[in-house]
PDB file of N, CA and C in Angstrom:
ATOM      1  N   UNK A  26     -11.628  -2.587 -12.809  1.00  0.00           N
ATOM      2  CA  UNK A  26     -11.496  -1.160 -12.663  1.00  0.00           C
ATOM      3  C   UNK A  26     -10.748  -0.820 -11.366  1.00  0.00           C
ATOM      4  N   UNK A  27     -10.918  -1.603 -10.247  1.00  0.00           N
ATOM      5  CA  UNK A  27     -10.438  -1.325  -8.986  1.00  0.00           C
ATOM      6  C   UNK A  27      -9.096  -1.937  -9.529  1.00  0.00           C
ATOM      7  N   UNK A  28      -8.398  -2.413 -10.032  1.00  0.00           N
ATOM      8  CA  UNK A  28      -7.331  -3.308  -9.975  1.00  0.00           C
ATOM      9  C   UNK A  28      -6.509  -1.734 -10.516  1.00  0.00           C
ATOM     10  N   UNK A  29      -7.127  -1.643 -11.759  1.00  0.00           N
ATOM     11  CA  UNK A  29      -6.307  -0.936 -12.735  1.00  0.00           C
ATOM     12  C   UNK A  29      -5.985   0.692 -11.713  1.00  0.00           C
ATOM     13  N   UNK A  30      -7.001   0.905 -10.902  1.00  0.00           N
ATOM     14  CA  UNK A  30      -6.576   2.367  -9.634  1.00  0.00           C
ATOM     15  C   UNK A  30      -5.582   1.774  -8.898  1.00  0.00           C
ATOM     16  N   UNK A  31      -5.620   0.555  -8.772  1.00  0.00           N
ATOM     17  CA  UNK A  31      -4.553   0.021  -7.540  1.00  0.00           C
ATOM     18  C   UNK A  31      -3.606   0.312  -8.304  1.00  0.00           C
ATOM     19  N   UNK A  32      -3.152  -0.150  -9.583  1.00  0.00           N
ATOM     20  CA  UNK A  32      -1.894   0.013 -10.476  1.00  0.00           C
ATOM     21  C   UNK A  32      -1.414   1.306 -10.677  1.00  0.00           C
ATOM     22  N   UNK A  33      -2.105   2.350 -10.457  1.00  0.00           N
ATOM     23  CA  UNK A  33      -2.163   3.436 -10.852  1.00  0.00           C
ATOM     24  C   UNK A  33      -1.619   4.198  -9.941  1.00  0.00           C
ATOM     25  N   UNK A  34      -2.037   4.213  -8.789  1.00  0.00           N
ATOM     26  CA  UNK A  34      -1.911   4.641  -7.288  1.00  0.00           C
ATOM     27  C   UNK A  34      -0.377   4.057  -7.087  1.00  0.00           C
ATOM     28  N   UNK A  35      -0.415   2.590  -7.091  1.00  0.00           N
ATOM     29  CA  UNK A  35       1.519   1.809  -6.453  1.00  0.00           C
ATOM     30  C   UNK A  35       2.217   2.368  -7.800  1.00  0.00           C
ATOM     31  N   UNK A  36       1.712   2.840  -8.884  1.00  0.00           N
ATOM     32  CA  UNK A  36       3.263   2.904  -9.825  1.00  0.00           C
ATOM     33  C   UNK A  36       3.336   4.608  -9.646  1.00  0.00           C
ATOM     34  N   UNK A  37       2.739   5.510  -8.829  1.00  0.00           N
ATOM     35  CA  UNK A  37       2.861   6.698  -8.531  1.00  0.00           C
ATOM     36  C   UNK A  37       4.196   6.864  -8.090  1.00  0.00           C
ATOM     37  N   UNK A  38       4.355   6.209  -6.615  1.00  0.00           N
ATOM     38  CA  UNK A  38       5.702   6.494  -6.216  1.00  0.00           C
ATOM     39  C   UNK A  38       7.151   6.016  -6.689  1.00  0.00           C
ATOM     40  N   UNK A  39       7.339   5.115  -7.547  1.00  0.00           N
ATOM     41  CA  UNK A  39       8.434   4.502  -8.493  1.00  0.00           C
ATOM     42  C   UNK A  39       9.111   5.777  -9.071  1.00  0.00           C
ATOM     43  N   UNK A  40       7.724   6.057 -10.085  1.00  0.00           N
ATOM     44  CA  UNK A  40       7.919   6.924 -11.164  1.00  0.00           C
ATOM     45  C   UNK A  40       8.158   8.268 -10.685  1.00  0.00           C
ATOM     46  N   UNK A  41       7.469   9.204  -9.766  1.00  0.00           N
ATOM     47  CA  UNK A  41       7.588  10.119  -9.248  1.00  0.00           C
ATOM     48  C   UNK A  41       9.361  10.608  -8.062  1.00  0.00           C
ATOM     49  N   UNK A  42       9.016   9.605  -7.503  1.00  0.00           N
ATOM     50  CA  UNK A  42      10.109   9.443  -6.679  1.00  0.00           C
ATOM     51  C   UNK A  42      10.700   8.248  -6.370  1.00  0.00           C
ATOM     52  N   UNK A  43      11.529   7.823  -7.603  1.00  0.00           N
ATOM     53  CA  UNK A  43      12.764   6.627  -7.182  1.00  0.00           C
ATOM     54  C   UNK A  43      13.294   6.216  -6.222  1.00  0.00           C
ATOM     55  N   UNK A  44      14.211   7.123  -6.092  1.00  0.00           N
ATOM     56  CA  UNK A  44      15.262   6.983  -4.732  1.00  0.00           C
ATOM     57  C   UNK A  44      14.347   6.836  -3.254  1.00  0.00           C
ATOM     58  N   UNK A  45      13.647   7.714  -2.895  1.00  0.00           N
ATOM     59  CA  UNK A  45      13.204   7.704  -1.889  1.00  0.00           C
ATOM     60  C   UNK A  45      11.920   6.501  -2.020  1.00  0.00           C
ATOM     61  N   UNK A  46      11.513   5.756  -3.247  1.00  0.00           N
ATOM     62  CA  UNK A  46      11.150   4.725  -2.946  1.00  0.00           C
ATOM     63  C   UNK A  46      11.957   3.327  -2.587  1.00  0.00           C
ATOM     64  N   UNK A  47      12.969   3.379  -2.810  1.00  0.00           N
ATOM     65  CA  UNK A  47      13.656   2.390  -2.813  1.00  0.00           C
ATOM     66  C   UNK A  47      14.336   2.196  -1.956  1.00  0.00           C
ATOM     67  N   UNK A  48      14.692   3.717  -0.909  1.00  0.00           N
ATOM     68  CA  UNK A  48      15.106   3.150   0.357  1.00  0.00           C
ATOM     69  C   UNK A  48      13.793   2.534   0.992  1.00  0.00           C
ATOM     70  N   UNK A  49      12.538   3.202   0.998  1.00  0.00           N
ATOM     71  CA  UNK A  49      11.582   2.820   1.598  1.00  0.00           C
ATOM     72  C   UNK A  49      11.224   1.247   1.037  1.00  0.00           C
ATOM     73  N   UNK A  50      11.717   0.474   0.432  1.00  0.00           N
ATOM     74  CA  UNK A  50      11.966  -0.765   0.033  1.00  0.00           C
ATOM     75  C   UNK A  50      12.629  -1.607   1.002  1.00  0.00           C
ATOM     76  N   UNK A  51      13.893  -1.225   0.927  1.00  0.00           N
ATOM     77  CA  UNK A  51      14.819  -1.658   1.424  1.00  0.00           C
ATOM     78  C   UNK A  51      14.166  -1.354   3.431  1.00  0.00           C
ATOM     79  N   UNK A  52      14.193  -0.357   3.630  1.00  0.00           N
ATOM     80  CA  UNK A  52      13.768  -0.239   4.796  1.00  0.00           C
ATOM     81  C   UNK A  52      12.360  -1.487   4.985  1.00  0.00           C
ATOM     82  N   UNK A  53      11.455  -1.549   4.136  1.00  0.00           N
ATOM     83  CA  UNK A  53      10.514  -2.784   4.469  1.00  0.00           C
ATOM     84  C   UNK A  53      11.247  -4.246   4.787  1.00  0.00           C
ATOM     85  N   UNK A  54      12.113  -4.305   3.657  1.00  0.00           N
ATOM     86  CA  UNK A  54      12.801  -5.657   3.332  1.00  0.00           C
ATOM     87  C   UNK A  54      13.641  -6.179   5.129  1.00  0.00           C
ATOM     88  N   UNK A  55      13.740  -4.675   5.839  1.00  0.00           N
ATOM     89  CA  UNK A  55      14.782  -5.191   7.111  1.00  0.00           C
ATOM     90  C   UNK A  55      13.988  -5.680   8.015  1.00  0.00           C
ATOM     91  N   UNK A  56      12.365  -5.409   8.238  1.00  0.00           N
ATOM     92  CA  UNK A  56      11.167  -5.607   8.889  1.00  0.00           C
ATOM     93  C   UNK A  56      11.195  -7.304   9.278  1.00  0.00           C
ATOM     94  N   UNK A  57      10.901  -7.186  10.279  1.00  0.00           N
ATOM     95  CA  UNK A  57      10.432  -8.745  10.492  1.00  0.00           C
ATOM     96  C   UNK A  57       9.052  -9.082  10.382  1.00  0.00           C
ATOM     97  N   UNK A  58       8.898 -10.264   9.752  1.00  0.00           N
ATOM     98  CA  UNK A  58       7.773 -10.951   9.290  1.00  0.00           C
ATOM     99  C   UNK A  58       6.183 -10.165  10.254  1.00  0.00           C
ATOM    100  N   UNK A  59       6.513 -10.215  11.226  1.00  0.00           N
ATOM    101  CA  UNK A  59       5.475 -10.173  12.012  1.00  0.00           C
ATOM    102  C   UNK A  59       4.996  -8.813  11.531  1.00  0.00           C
ATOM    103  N   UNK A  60       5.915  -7.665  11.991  1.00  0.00           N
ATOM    104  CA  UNK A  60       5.628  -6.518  11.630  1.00  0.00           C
ATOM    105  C   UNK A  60       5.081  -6.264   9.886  1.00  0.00           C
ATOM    106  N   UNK A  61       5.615  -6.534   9.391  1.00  0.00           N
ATOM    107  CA  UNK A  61       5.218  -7.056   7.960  1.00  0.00           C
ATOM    108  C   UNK A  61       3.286  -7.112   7.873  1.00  0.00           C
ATOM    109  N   UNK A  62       3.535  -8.576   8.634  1.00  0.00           N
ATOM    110  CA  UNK A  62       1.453  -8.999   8.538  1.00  0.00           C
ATOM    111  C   UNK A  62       0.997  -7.908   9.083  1.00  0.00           C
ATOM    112  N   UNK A  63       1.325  -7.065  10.552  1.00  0.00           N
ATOM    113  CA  UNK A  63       0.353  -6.268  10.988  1.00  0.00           C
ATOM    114  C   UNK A  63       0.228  -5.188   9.845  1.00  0.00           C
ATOM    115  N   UNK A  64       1.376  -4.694   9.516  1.00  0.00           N
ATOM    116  CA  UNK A  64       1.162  -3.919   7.702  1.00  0.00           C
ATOM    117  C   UNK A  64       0.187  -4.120   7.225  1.00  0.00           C
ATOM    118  N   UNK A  65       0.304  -5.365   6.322  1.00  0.00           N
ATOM    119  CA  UNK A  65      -0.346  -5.615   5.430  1.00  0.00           C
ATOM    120  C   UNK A  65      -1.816  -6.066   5.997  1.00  0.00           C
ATOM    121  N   UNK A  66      -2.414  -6.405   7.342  1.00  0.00           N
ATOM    122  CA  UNK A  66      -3.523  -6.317   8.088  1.00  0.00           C
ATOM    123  C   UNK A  66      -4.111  -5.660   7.804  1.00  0.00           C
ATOM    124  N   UNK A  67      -3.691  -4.209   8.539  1.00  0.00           N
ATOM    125  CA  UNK A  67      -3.935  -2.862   8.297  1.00  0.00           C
ATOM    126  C   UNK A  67      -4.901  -2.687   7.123  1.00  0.00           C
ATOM    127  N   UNK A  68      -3.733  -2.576   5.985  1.00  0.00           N
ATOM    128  CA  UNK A  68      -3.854  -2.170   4.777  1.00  0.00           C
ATOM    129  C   UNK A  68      -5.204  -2.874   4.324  1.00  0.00           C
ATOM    130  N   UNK A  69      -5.264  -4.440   4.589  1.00  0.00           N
ATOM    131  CA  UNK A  69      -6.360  -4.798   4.201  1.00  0.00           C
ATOM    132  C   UNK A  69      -7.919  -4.427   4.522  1.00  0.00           C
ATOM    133  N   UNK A  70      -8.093  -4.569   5.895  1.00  0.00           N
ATOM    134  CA  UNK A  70      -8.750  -3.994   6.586  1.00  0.00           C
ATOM    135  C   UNK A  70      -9.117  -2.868   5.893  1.00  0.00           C
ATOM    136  N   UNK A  71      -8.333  -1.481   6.093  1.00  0.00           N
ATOM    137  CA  UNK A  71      -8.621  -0.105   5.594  1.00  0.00           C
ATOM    138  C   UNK A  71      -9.496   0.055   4.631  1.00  0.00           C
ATOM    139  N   UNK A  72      -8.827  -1.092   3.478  1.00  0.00           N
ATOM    140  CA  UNK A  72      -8.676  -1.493   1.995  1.00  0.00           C
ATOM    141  C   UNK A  72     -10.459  -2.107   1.977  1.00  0.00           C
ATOM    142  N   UNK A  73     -10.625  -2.569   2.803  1.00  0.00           N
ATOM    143  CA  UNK A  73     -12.421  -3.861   3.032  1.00  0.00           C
ATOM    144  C   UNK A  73     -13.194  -2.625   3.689  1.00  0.00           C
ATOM    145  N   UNK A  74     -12.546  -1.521   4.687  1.00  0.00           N
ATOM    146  CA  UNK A  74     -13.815  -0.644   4.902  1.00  0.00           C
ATOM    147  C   UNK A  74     -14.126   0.521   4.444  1.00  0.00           C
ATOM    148  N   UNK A  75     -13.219   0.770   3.470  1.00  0.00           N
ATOM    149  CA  UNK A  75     -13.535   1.473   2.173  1.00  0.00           C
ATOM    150  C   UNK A  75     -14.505   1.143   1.604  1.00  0.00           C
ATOM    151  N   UNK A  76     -14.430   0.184   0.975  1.00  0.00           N
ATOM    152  CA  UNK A  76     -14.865  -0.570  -0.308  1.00  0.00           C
ATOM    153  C   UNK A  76     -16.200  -0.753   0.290  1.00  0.00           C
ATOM    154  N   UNK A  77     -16.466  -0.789   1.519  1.00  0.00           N
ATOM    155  CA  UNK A  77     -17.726  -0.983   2.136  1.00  0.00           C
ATOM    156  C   UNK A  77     -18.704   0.471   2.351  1.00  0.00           C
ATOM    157  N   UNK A  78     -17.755   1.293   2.698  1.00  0.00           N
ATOM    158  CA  UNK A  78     -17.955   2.867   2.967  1.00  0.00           C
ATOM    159  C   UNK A  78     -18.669   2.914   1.242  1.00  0.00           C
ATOM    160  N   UNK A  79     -17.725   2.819  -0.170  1.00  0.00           N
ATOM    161  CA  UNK A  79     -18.329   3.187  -0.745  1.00  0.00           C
ATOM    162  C   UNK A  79     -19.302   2.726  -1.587  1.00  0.00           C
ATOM    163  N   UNK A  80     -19.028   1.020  -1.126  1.00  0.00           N
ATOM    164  CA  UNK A  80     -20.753   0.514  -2.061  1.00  0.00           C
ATOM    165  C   UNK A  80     -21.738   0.388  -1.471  1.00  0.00           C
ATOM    166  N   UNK A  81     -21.753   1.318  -0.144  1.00  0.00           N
ATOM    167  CA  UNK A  81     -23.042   1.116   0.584  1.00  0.00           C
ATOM    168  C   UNK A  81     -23.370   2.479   0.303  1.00  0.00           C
ATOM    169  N   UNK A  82     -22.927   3.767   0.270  1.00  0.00           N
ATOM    170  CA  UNK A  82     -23.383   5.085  -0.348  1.00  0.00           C
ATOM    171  C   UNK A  82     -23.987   5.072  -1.916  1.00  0.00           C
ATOM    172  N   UNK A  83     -23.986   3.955  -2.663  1.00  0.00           N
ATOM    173  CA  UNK A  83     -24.644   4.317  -3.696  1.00  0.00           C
ATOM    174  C   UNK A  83     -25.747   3.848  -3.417  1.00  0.00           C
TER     175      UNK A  83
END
């Protein structure tokens, strides 16, 4: 169920807005690695204290 919101949520901006996803592509793609992991850190993180935020409220 969480997978299928994740799918749901990343194919938002494709479909909605092309162009301006795809520079924002391309703009990732120029990133160096490093900057990259702290990204995707982030994201994870955020992503783990969510998921914590909301299976500890039920």
């Amino acid at each position: 169920m969480i997978f299928a919101g994740v799918l749901l949520i990343e194919g938002l901006g494709p479909m909605l807005f092309p162009k301006q996803w795809q520079r924002m592509v391309i703009q990732l793609a120029k990133q160096h690695p490093q900057s990259l992991r702290r990204i995707g850190g982030c994201l994870v993180s955020s992503g783990l204290v969510l998921l914590w935020i909301f299976s500890s409220s039920q």
